[in-house]
PDB file of C-alpha atoms in Angstrom:
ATOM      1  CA  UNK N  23     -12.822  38.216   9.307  1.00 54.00           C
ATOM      2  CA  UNK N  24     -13.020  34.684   7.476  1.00 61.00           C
ATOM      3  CA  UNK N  25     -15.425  33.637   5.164  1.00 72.00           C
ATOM      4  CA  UNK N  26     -16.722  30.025   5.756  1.00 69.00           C
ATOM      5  CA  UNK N  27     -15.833  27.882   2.409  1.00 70.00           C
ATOM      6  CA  UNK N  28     -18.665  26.820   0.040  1.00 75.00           C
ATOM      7  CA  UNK N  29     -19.916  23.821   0.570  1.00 68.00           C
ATOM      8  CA  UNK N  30     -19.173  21.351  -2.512  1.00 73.00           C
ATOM      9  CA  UNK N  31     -22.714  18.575  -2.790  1.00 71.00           C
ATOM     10  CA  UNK N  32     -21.391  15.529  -3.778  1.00 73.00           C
ATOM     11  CA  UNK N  33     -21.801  14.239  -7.522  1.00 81.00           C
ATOM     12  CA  UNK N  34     -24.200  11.280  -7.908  1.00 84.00           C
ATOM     13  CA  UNK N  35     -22.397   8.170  -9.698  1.00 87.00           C
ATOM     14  CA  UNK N  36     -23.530   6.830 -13.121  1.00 89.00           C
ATOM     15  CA  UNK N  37     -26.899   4.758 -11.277  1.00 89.00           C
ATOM     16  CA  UNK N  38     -27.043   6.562  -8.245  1.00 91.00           C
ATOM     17  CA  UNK N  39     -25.375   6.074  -4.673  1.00 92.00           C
ATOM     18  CA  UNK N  40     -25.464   3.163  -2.449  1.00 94.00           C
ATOM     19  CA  UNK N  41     -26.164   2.107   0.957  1.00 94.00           C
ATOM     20  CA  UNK N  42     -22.699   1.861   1.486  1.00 93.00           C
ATOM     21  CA  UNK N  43     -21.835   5.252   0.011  1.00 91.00           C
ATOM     22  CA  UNK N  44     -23.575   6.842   3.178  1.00 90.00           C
ATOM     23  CA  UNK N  45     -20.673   5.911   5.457  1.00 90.00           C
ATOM     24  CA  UNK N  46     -18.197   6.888   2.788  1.00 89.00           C
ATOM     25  CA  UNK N  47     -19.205  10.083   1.823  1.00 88.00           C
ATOM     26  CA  UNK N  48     -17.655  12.905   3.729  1.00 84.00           C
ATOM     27  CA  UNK N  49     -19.120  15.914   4.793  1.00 82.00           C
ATOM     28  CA  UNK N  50     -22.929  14.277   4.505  1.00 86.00           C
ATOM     29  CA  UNK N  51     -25.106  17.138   6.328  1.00 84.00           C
ATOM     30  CA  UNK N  52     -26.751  15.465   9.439  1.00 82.00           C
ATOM     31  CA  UNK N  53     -29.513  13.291   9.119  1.00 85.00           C
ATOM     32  CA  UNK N  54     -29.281  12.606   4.706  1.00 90.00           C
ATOM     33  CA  UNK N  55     -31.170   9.488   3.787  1.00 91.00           C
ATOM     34  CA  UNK N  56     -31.172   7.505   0.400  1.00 93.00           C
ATOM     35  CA  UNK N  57     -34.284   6.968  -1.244  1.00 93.00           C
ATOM     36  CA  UNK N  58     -34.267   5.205  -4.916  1.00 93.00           C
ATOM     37  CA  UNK N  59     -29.979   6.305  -5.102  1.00 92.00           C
ATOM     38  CA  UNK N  60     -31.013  10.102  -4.289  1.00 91.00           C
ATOM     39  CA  UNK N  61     -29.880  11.522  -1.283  1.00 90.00           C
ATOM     40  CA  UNK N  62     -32.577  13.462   0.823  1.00 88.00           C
ATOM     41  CA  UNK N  63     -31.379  16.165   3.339  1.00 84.00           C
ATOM     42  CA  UNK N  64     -33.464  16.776   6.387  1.00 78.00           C
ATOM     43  CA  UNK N  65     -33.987  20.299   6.747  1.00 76.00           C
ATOM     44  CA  UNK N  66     -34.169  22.370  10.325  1.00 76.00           C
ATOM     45  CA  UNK N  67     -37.134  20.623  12.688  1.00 84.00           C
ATOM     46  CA  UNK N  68     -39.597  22.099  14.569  1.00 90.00           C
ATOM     47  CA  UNK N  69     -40.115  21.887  18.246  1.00 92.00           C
ATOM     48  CA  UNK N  70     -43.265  20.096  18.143  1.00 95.00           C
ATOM     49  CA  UNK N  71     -41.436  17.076  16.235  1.00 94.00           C
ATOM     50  CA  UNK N  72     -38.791  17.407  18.868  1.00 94.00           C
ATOM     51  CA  UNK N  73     -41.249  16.678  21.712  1.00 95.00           C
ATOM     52  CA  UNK N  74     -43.323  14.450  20.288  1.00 97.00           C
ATOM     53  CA  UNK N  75     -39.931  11.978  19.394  1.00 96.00           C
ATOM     54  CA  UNK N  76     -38.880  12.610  23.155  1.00 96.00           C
ATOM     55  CA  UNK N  77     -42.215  11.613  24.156  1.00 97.00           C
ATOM     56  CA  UNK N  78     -42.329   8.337  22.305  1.00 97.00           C
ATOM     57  CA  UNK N  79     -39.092   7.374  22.815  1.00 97.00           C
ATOM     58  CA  UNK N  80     -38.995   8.125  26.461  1.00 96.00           C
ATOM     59  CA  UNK N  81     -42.263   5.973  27.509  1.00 96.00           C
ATOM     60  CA  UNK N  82     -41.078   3.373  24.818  1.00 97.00           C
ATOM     61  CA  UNK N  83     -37.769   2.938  26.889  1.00 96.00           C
ATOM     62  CA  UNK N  84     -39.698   2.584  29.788  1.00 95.00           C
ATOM     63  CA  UNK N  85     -42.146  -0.017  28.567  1.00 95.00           C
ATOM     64  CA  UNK N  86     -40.845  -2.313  25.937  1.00 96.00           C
ATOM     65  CA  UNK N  87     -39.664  -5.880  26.820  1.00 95.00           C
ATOM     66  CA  UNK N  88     -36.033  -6.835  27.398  1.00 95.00           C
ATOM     67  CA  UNK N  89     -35.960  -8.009  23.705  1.00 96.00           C
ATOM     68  CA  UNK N  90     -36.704  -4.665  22.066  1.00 97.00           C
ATOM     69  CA  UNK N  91     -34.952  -1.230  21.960  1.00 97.00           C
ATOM     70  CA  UNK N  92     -35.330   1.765  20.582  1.00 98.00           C
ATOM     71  CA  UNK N  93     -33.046   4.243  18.371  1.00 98.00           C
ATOM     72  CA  UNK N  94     -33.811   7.832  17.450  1.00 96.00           C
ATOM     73  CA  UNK N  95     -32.984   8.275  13.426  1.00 90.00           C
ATOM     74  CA  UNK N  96     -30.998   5.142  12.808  1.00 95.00           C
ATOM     75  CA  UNK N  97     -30.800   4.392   8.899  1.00 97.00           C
ATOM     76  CA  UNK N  98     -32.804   0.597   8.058  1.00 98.00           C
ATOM     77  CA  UNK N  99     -30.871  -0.353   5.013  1.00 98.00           C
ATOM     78  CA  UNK N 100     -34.141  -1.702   2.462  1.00 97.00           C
ATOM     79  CA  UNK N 101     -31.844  -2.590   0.240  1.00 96.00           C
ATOM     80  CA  UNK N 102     -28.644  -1.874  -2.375  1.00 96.00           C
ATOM     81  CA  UNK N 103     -30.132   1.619  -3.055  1.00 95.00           C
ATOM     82  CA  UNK N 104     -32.619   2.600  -0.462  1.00 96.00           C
ATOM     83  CA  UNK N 105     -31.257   3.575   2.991  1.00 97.00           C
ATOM     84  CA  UNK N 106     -33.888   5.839   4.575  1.00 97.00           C
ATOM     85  CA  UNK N 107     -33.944   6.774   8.279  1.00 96.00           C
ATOM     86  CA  UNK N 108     -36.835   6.854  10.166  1.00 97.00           C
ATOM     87  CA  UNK N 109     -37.355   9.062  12.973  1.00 96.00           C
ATOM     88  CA  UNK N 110     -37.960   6.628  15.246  1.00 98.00           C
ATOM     89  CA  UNK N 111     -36.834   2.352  15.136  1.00 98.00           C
ATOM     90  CA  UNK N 112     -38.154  -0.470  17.535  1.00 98.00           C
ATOM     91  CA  UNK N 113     -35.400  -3.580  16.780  1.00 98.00           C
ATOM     92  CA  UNK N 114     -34.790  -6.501  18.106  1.00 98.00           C
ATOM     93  CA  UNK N 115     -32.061  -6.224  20.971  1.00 96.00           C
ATOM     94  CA  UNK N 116     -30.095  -8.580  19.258  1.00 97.00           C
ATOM     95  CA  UNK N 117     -29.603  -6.367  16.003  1.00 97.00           C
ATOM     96  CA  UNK N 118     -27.253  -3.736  17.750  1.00 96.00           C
ATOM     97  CA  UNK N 119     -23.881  -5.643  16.790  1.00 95.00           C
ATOM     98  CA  UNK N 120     -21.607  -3.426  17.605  1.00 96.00           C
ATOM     99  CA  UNK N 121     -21.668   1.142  18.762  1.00 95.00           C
ATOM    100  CA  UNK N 122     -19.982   2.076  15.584  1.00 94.00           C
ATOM    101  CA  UNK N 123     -23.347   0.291  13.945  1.00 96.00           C
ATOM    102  CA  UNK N 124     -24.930   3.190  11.736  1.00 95.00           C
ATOM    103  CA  UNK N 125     -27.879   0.906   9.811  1.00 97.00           C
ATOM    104  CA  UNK N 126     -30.671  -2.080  10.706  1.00 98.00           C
ATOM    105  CA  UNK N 127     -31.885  -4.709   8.596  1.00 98.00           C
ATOM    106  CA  UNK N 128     -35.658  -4.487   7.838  1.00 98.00           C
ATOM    107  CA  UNK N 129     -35.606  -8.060   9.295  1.00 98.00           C
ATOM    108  CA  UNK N 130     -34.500  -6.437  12.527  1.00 98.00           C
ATOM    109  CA  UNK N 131     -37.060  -3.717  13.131  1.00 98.00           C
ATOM    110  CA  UNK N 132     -40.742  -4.163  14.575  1.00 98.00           C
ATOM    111  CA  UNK N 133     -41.871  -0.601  14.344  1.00 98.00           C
ATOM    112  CA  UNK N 134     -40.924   2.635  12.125  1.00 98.00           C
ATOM    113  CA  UNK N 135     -42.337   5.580  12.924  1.00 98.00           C
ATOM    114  CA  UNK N 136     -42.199   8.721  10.899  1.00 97.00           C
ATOM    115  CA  UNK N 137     -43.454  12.268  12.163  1.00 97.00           C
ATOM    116  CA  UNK N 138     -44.562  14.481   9.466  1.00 96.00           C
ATOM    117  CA  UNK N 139     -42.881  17.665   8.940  1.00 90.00           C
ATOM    118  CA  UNK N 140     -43.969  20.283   6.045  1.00 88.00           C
ATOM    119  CA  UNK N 141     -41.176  19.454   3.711  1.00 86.00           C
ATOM    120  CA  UNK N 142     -41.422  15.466   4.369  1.00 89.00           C
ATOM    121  CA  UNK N 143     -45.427  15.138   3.349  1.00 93.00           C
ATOM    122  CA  UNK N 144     -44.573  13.043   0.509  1.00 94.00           C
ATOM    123  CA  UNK N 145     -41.452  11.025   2.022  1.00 94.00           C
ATOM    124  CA  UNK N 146     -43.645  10.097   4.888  1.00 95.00           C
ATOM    125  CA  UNK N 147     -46.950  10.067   4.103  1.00 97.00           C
ATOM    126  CA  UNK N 148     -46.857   7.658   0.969  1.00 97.00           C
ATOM    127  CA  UNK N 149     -42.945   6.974  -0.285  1.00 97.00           C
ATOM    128  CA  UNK N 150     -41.546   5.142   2.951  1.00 97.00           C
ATOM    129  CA  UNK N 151     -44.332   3.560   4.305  1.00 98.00           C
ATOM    130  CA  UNK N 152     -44.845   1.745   0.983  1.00 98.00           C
ATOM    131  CA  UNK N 153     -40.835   0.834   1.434  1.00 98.00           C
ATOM    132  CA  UNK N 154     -41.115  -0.103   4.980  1.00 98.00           C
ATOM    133  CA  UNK N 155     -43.916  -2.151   3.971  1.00 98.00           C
ATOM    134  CA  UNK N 156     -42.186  -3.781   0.933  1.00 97.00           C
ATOM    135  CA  UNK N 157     -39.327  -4.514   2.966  1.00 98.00           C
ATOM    136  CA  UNK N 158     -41.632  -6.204   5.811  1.00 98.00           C
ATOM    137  CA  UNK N 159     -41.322  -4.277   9.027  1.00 98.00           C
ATOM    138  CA  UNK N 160     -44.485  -5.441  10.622  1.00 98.00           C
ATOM    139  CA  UNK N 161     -45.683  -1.756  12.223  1.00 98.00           C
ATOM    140  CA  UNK N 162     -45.612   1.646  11.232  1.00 98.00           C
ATOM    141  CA  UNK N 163     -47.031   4.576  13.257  1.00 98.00           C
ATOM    142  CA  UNK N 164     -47.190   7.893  11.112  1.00 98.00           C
ATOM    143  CA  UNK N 165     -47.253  11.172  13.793  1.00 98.00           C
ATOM    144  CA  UNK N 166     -49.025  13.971  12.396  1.00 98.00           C
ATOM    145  CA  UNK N 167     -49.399  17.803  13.849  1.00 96.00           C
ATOM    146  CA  UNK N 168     -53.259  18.677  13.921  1.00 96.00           C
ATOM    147  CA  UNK N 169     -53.239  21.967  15.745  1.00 94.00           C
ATOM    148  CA  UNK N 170     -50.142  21.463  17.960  1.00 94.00           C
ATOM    149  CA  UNK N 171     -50.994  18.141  18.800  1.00 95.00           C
ATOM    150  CA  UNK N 172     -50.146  15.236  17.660  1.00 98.00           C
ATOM    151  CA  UNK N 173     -52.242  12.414  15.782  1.00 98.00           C
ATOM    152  CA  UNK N 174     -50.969   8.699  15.630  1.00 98.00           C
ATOM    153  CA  UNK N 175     -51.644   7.168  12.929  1.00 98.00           C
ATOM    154  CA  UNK N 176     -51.179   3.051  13.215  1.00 98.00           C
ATOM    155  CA  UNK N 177     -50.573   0.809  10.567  1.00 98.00           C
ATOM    156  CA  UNK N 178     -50.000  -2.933  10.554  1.00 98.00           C
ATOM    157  CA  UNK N 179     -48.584  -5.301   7.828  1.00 98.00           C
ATOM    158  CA  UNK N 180     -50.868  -6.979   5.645  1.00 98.00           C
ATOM    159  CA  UNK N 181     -48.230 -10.067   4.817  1.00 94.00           C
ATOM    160  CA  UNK N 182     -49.720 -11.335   1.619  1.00 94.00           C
ATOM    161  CA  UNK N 183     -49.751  -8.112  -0.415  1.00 96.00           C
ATOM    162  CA  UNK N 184     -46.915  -6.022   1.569  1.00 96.00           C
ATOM    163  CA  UNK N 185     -48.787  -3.155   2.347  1.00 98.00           C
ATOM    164  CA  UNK N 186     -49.893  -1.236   5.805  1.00 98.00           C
ATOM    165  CA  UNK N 187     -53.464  -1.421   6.996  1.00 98.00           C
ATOM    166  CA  UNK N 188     -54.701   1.477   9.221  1.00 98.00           C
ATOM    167  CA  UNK N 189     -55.662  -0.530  12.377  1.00 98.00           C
ATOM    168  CA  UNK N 190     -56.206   3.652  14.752  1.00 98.00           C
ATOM    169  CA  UNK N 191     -56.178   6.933  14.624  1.00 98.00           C
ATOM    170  CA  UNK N 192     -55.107   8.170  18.257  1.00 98.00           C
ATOM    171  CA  UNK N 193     -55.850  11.755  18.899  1.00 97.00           C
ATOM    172  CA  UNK N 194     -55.313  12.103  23.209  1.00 96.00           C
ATOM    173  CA  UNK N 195     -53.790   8.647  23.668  1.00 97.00           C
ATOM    174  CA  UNK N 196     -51.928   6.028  22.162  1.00 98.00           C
ATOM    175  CA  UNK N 197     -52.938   2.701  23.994  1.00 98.00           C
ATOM    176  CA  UNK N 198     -51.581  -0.745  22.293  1.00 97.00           C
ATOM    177  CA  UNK N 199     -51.392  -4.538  23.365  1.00 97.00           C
ATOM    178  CA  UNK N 200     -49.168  -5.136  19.834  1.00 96.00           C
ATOM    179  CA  UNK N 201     -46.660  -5.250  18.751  1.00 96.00           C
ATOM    180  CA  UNK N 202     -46.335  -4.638  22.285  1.00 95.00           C
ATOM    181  CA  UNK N 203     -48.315  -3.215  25.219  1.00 96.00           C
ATOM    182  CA  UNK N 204     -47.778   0.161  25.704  1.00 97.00           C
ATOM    183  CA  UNK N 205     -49.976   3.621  26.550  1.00 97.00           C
ATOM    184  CA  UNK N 206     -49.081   7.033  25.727  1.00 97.00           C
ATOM    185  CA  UNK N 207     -50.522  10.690  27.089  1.00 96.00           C
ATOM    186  CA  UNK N 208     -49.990  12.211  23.561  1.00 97.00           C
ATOM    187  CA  UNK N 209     -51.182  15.393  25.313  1.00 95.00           C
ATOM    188  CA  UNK N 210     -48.073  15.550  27.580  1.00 94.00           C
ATOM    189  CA  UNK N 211     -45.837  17.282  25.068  1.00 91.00           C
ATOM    190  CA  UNK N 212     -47.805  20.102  26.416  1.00 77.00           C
ATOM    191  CA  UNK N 213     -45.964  19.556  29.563  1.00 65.00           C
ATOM    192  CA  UNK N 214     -42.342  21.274  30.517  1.00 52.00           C
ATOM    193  CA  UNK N 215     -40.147  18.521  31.863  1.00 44.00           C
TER     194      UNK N 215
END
């Protein structure tokens, strides 16, 4: 009977890693992001993240204009040293340049949306917003787990400082006319499917 072989981290260059160095580095576990030229490693997620990103991404598909899509943790490249990957991206339709395409510019994406897991609090409660909102992606929704269900949390860009201003709190549903219109039974991920 074999034993599997030890996995060997990486060893962080002299200033950190790049964006870049996240397509170049082999063995990455799923899912590592690049915050300030650290890598971060996702660990195992609960079902109750799971749901909630099939929920939102599902009725997103469904209801967002021709000119948007959606992509399920997709890196956004911030720049030369941050590289983080939100859960969920709205872009532009016209960012996806090619299916070997593992990053979007900030430019590119409308919303990020981040759902809270116990050993993210930090990451997504205070580190990439402030990022998102530095690099000026326009909406943020931050998905929180109050009891087994989830709270939305939505944030808009204020342009002239660069940081997100809490414009709801949706507890049942999530019903929006911007950055597009679109209304969400947060209880279904109660619901088999």
């Amino acid at each position: 009977m074999g034993t599997e072989p030890e996995y060997r981290w990486p060893r962080p260059p002299q200033g950190g890693y790049t964006a870049e160095d996240l397509d170049r580095l082999p063995d990455l576990p799923p899912h590592t992001e690049l915050i300030d030229g650290s890598l971060s490693v996702v660990s195992p997620q609960t079902a109750f993240r799971e749901r909630v990103l099939l929920l939102l991404q599902s009725t997103l598909l469904q209801a967002l204009p021709s000119e948007f899509d959606v992509y399920r943790e997709m890196t956004v490249t911030l720049s030369q040293r941050s590289r983080p990957e939100p859960d969920l991206v709205v872009v532009r339709a016209e960012a996806l340049r090619n299916l070997r395409q593992t990053t979007f510019a900030p430019e590119d994406v409308v919303l990020a949306v981040e759902v809270v897991s116990p050993d993210s609090e930090t990451r997504d409660r205070r580190v990439k917003p402030a990022k998102y909102a530095a690099a000026g992606i326009p909406h943020f929704w931050r998905v929180e787990n109050v009891d087994d269900r989830p709270v939305v949390y939505v944030h808009e860009l204020d342009p002239a400082p660069r940081t997100y201003a809490l414009t709801g709190i949706h507890h049942d549903e999530l019903k929006l006319t911007v950055p597009f219109t679109v209304q969400i039974d947060l209880t279904a991920i109660d619901r088999r499917r």
